[in-house]
XYZ file of C-alpha atoms in Angstrom:
404
model
C 0.738 8.744 28.323
C -0.577 12.281 27.827
C 1.609 13.535 30.689
C 4.657 12.055 29.016
C 3.664 13.678 25.728
C 3.426 17.084 27.424
C 6.892 16.697 28.933
C 8.280 15.644 25.557
C 6.564 18.576 23.897
C 8.284 21.057 26.265
C 11.668 19.486 25.621
C 11.129 19.523 21.884
C 10.031 23.150 22.012
C 13.333 24.145 23.616
C 15.260 22.099 21.093
C 13.291 23.483 18.150
C 14.206 27.005 19.248
C 17.874 26.060 19.154
C 17.720 24.812 15.564
C 15.211 27.289 14.156
C 17.886 28.992 12.074
C 18.571 25.855 10.037
C 17.672 26.207 6.382
C 15.172 23.689 4.955
C 17.578 22.889 2.111
C 20.053 21.406 4.625
C 17.680 18.561 5.495
C 17.733 15.863 2.820
C 14.731 13.823 1.743
C 16.430 10.671 2.977
C 17.276 12.103 6.403
C 13.673 13.240 6.809
C 12.450 9.768 5.910
C 14.834 8.086 8.321
C 13.874 10.454 11.123
C 10.146 9.772 10.630
C 10.888 6.037 10.430
C 12.735 6.079 13.757
C 16.119 5.513 12.087
C 19.255 7.537 12.684
C 19.782 10.229 10.003
C 23.222 10.968 8.561
C 25.830 12.243 11.023
C 25.822 15.812 9.671
C 22.036 16.154 9.435
C 20.374 19.072 11.253
C 17.889 16.484 12.535
C 20.500 14.732 14.687
C 19.871 16.932 17.775
C 16.190 15.952 17.673
C 17.115 12.271 17.884
C 18.534 12.807 21.369
C 15.120 13.627 22.735
C 13.173 10.947 24.690
C 10.116 11.190 22.417
C 12.108 10.327 19.267
C 14.040 7.575 21.027
C 10.787 6.071 22.237
C 9.411 6.378 18.692
C 12.504 4.659 17.273
C 12.304 1.788 19.750
C 8.615 1.387 19.039
C 9.104 1.172 15.268
C 12.149 -1.110 15.640
C 9.984 -3.647 17.446
C 6.917 -3.279 15.215
C 8.793 -3.588 11.921
C 10.980 -6.440 13.196
C 7.863 -8.415 14.032
C 6.275 -7.589 10.679
C 9.421 -8.613 8.822
C 9.551 -11.973 10.578
C 5.813 -12.650 10.448
C 4.982 -11.547 6.911
C 7.365 -9.549 4.724
C 10.276 -12.009 4.608
C 7.842 -14.846 3.896
C 6.135 -12.892 1.116
C 9.493 -12.198 -0.539
C 10.350 -15.899 -0.359
C 6.975 -16.794 -1.876
C 7.483 -14.277 -4.700
C 11.003 -15.513 -5.449
C 9.630 -19.027 -5.912
C 6.429 -18.239 -7.805
C 7.202 -15.188 -9.970
C 9.527 -16.515 -12.618
C 9.938 -13.387 -14.788
C 8.532 -10.252 -13.158
C 8.090 -7.190 -15.380
C 9.964 -3.932 -14.635
C 6.722 -2.119 -13.722
C 4.190 -3.009 -11.051
C 0.731 -1.460 -10.681
C -1.080 -1.298 -7.364
C -4.579 0.162 -7.591
C -6.541 1.083 -4.426
C -3.187 0.963 -2.666
C -3.201 3.915 -0.326
C 0.447 4.587 0.622
C 1.232 0.855 0.855
C 4.705 0.680 -0.651
C 5.585 -1.849 2.037
C 3.654 -4.738 0.449
C 4.267 -3.529 -3.103
C 7.977 -3.946 -2.429
C 7.544 -7.254 -0.621
C 5.628 -8.878 -3.489
C 7.611 -7.205 -6.287
C 11.040 -6.476 -4.829
C 12.671 -6.663 -8.283
C 10.488 -3.997 -9.915
C 12.212 -0.852 -11.144
C 9.020 1.248 -11.347
C 6.162 1.217 -8.841
C 2.843 2.916 -9.642
C 0.388 3.323 -6.761
C -3.030 4.912 -7.168
C -5.759 5.697 -4.624
C -8.020 8.479 -3.402
C -5.871 9.569 -0.459
C -4.112 12.949 -0.922
C -0.382 13.178 -1.533
C 0.144 15.633 1.313
C 3.515 17.067 2.286
C 6.408 16.721 4.699
C 7.561 20.142 5.928
C 11.003 20.908 7.254
C 10.862 19.173 10.618
C 13.237 21.672 12.195
C 10.697 24.433 11.594
C 7.555 22.823 12.937
C 5.767 24.877 15.616
C 7.089 24.415 19.101
C 5.861 21.303 20.811
C 4.513 19.657 17.656
C 7.291 17.183 16.766
C 6.285 14.669 19.452
C 2.662 14.845 18.317
C 3.830 14.449 14.716
C 5.664 11.221 15.507
C 2.683 9.893 17.423
C 0.394 10.666 14.484
C 2.696 8.752 12.128
C 2.481 5.771 14.477
C -1.319 5.934 14.567
C -1.486 6.150 10.769
C 0.442 2.889 10.433
C -1.357 0.959 13.165
C -3.725 -1.143 11.096
C -1.309 -2.043 8.297
C 1.321 -3.162 10.791
C -1.305 -5.255 12.553
C -3.517 -6.554 9.754
C -1.648 -5.905 6.445
C -4.138 -3.253 5.256
C -5.214 0.294 6.032
C -8.628 0.843 7.619
C -10.039 3.403 5.193
C -12.234 5.412 7.580
C -9.453 5.640 10.154
C -6.884 6.574 7.516
C -9.020 9.488 6.265
C -8.809 10.999 9.751
C -5.159 10.173 10.417
C -3.918 11.574 7.098
C -5.477 14.985 7.784
C -4.742 15.340 11.507
C -1.258 16.850 11.649
C 1.009 19.221 9.765
C 2.870 16.163 8.461
C -0.080 14.823 6.498
C -1.195 12.800 3.503
C 0.432 9.694 2.059
C 3.909 11.148 1.543
C 5.219 10.795 5.133
C 3.985 7.192 5.217
C 5.711 6.473 1.899
C 8.864 7.947 3.453
C 8.622 5.609 6.440
C 8.025 2.527 4.298
C 10.896 3.364 1.934
C 13.311 3.882 4.810
C 12.190 0.763 6.666
C 12.498 -1.245 3.420
C 16.184 -0.349 3.218
C 15.819 2.248 0.455
C 17.718 5.518 0.092
C 15.616 8.415 -1.200
C 17.469 10.498 -3.775
C 14.798 12.910 -4.981
C 11.137 13.785 -4.416
C 9.148 15.787 -6.962
C 5.520 16.831 -7.097
C 3.990 16.056 -10.494
C 0.653 16.197 -12.300
C -0.879 14.379 -15.259
C -2.967 16.085 -17.894
C -6.076 14.510 -19.406
C -3.975 12.670 -22.014
C -1.570 11.204 -19.481
C 1.233 13.674 -20.103
C 3.394 14.489 -17.092
C 3.899 18.043 -15.812
C 6.350 19.277 -13.207
C 7.076 22.567 -11.508
C 4.859 25.419 -12.679
C 3.583 23.592 -15.776
C -0.176 23.838 -16.204
C -1.699 20.340 -16.590
C -5.095 21.802 -17.488
C -8.497 20.639 -16.263
C -9.025 17.206 -14.689
C -5.381 17.044 -13.609
C -4.213 14.085 -11.554
C -1.760 15.125 -8.860
C 0.966 12.896 -7.552
C 4.551 12.518 -6.459
C 7.601 10.927 -8.073
C 10.187 9.515 -5.690
C 13.540 8.351 -6.982
C 15.262 5.922 -4.653
C 17.894 3.216 -4.533
C 18.123 -0.118 -2.787
C 21.202 -1.712 -1.242
C 22.449 -2.519 -4.778
C 22.544 1.204 -5.604
C 20.307 0.824 -8.657
C 17.973 3.786 -9.216
C 14.254 3.014 -9.049
C 11.089 5.092 -9.226
C 7.944 5.193 -7.112
C 4.883 7.081 -8.370
C 1.922 7.760 -6.149
C -1.168 9.432 -7.638
C -4.230 10.686 -5.818
C -6.937 9.628 -8.246
C -10.554 8.500 -8.521
C -10.588 4.981 -9.961
C -14.342 4.796 -10.530
C -15.545 4.714 -14.140
C -16.069 8.482 -14.259
C -12.662 9.238 -12.757
C -10.835 6.705 -14.927
C -12.415 8.081 -18.120
C -11.954 11.763 -17.348
C -8.330 11.775 -16.189
C -5.059 10.725 -17.755
C -3.987 8.327 -15.018
C -4.607 5.072 -16.901
C -3.203 6.589 -20.110
C 0.003 7.358 -18.234
C 0.111 3.850 -16.750
C -0.301 2.362 -20.215
C 3.010 3.915 -21.292
C 4.740 1.868 -18.582
C 3.032 -1.466 -19.205
C 2.346 -4.222 -19.496
C 3.322 -4.830 -15.910
C 2.587 -6.915 -12.858
C -0.400 -5.949 -10.714
C -1.208 -6.255 -7.029
C -4.726 -6.053 -5.562
C -5.135 -6.411 -1.819
C -7.921 -5.406 0.566
C -9.601 -3.544 -2.302
C -13.082 -3.309 -0.708
C -14.490 -5.541 -3.494
C -14.801 -2.422 -5.648
C -13.766 -4.359 -8.762
C -16.821 -6.567 -8.241
C -18.984 -3.559 -9.135
C -19.977 -2.191 -12.516
C -18.924 1.290 -11.324
C -15.287 0.169 -11.547
C -15.434 -1.777 -14.814
C -13.063 0.605 -16.628
C -10.099 0.076 -14.288
C -10.948 -3.633 -14.016
C -10.823 -4.057 -17.795
C -7.646 -1.971 -17.933
C -5.920 -4.235 -15.414
C -6.930 -7.351 -17.326
C -5.622 -5.852 -20.572
C -2.363 -4.408 -19.210
C -1.219 -6.977 -16.641
C 1.117 -9.867 -17.343
C 0.381 -11.235 -13.877
C -2.059 -10.317 -11.133
C -1.540 -11.133 -7.465
C -4.727 -10.609 -5.501
C -6.943 -11.733 -2.686
C -10.636 -12.322 -3.312
C -11.411 -8.597 -2.911
C -9.733 -7.994 -6.287
C -11.003 -8.977 -9.736
C -13.782 -11.611 -9.591
C -12.807 -14.913 -11.128
C -15.785 -14.627 -13.493
C -14.191 -11.582 -15.139
C -11.061 -13.413 -16.243
C -11.008 -14.991 -19.686
C -10.164 -18.614 -18.932
C -8.370 -18.941 -22.287
C -6.103 -16.004 -21.491
C -5.148 -16.783 -17.916
C -3.698 -19.576 -15.827
C -4.623 -19.597 -12.143
C -2.458 -20.621 -9.201
C -4.352 -20.518 -5.878
C -2.590 -20.287 -2.524
C -3.933 -20.381 1.010
C -7.521 -20.868 2.080
C -10.696 -19.208 0.820
C -13.241 -18.544 3.582
C -15.308 -15.923 1.800
C -15.582 -12.198 2.558
C -15.683 -10.808 6.061
C -18.989 -9.526 7.379
C -18.293 -5.966 6.197
C -18.763 -7.152 2.591
C -21.830 -9.415 2.377
C -22.922 -10.909 -0.942
C -19.426 -11.211 -2.424
C -18.880 -14.917 -1.892
C -17.631 -16.623 -5.095
C -18.529 -20.250 -5.693
C -16.005 -20.543 -8.541
C -13.302 -19.084 -6.331
C -14.129 -21.625 -3.628
C -13.956 -24.468 -6.134
C -10.584 -23.258 -7.424
C -9.179 -23.095 -3.894
C -9.919 -26.740 -3.196
C -6.626 -27.280 -5.074
C -4.706 -24.467 -3.366
C -1.151 -24.702 -2.104
C -0.499 -23.524 1.479
C 1.109 -20.213 2.395
C 2.845 -19.406 5.655
C 1.741 -15.767 5.987
C -1.488 -13.836 6.307
C -2.631 -11.092 3.969
C -5.783 -9.106 3.167
C -8.964 -8.861 5.191
C -8.526 -12.467 6.338
C -5.217 -11.431 7.819
C -4.720 -14.362 10.172
C -2.350 -17.075 9.043
C -4.104 -20.121 7.528
C -7.208 -17.994 6.804
C -5.833 -15.903 3.930
C -6.255 -16.478 0.216
C -3.897 -15.399 -2.547
C -4.472 -15.934 -6.261
C -1.665 -15.642 -8.794
C -3.090 -15.171 -12.301
C -0.626 -15.425 -15.195
C -1.541 -14.308 -18.705
C -0.834 -16.919 -21.375
C 1.664 -15.472 -23.899
C 0.136 -14.683 -27.282
C -3.444 -14.345 -25.998
C -3.461 -10.563 -25.548
C -5.971 -10.134 -28.388
C -8.480 -12.784 -27.271
C -12.072 -11.883 -28.247
C -13.747 -9.664 -25.683
C -16.930 -11.715 -25.968
C -15.236 -14.523 -24.078
C -15.098 -12.439 -20.921
C -17.757 -10.953 -18.680
C -15.646 -8.020 -17.538
C -18.047 -5.338 -18.794
C -20.948 -6.415 -16.617
C -21.247 -6.676 -12.866
C -21.543 -10.323 -11.774
C -24.606 -11.201 -9.724
C -24.049 -11.520 -5.971
C -23.276 -15.032 -4.821
C -24.856 -16.682 -1.778
C -23.037 -16.012 1.460
C -21.448 -19.006 3.117
C -23.099 -19.897 6.444
C -21.744 -17.963 9.384
C -20.796 -21.057 11.314
C -17.986 -21.661 8.814
C -16.521 -18.193 9.217
C -13.572 -17.517 11.534
C -13.712 -14.588 13.942
C -13.807 -11.207 12.234
C -10.769 -8.917 12.455
C -11.319 -6.296 15.126
C -10.271 -2.698 14.325
C -7.471 -1.591 16.635
C -8.227 0.611 19.647
C -6.289 3.868 19.964
C -2.858 3.647 21.545
C 0.784 3.094 20.720
C 1.292 -0.581 21.469
C -1.937 -2.296 20.515
C -0.464 -4.572 17.855
C 1.741 -6.270 20.476
C -1.243 -7.402 22.545
């Protein structure tokens, strides 16, 4: 494999020299996204010559197969599930602890007009691909593939691996992955703008000074096949209590709500008192919440405010997260309806759990005393190991591991 990469690097170096005079402004956001996603850019794009190289063609074939399998196995089934079970989705969806996962945000809430994603990972940048150093385009494409390995296999990013992958190459951070997911979801990117929020949630662009404790992000305007303009925000932000209190991220989100929320593979952070602020915010500003058991504990929902619709099978947390088994969750899931896709840490089909929580209209001002959201629930006993299915195994390095 490394020999092939070296050959591709030489070829790309020669090609890069031929197009080095191209101005960055000639390459559109959408063409860049399509190129990174292994999709043909527009006919007059300066990136077209690069698509004739074996490394890009191999990259395109690789992504064609991976995304086709993912579409058949999960995404199309999630969209069908959402069409049946989400009667009146709100225009805005919130996805905390998301990383760059627009793919599942769009699958669960395909009708949203505004997507707000928030996580620690940096925004990063996508430079003009025609001006990358010689020999680096092939490595760039390979790094994009590595970055997406776990989510294409298991439906979630492996956090430790992602921290390395998102800093490895000149095309870094969450932005190139957002590009890939937008392109592969059939979207057309119209504009990309770096933004920042001040401490009060006000938005700043260009050379505006957001002041101390600024939250940096990106605003992507895109359109689907229907041509309707939609907006994706991604913010690099600390969602712990200290971060949530000292930045304007949640204040900004509040101007867009109430909305629908998604919580998936969230490391059980919302089970901890250190994340009570964002947990309480989600409960106050969500009309519906779709989550697996790593999201908001059932004990933190006010039973008078919410109606619960369980789907799938609850087998408790994987071994990475001991002490987070929920007896009430298990009891609720004895009445669960089946789902035909896997999601979350229990990514195998027939082992995944999904809870749809719907806020009862008119209960937005229910007394806070009826909830336990301000205190961390005590750890629950762990279900015996003999009842657990095999743990998901992190993927080994390589291009094709999710086909094995």
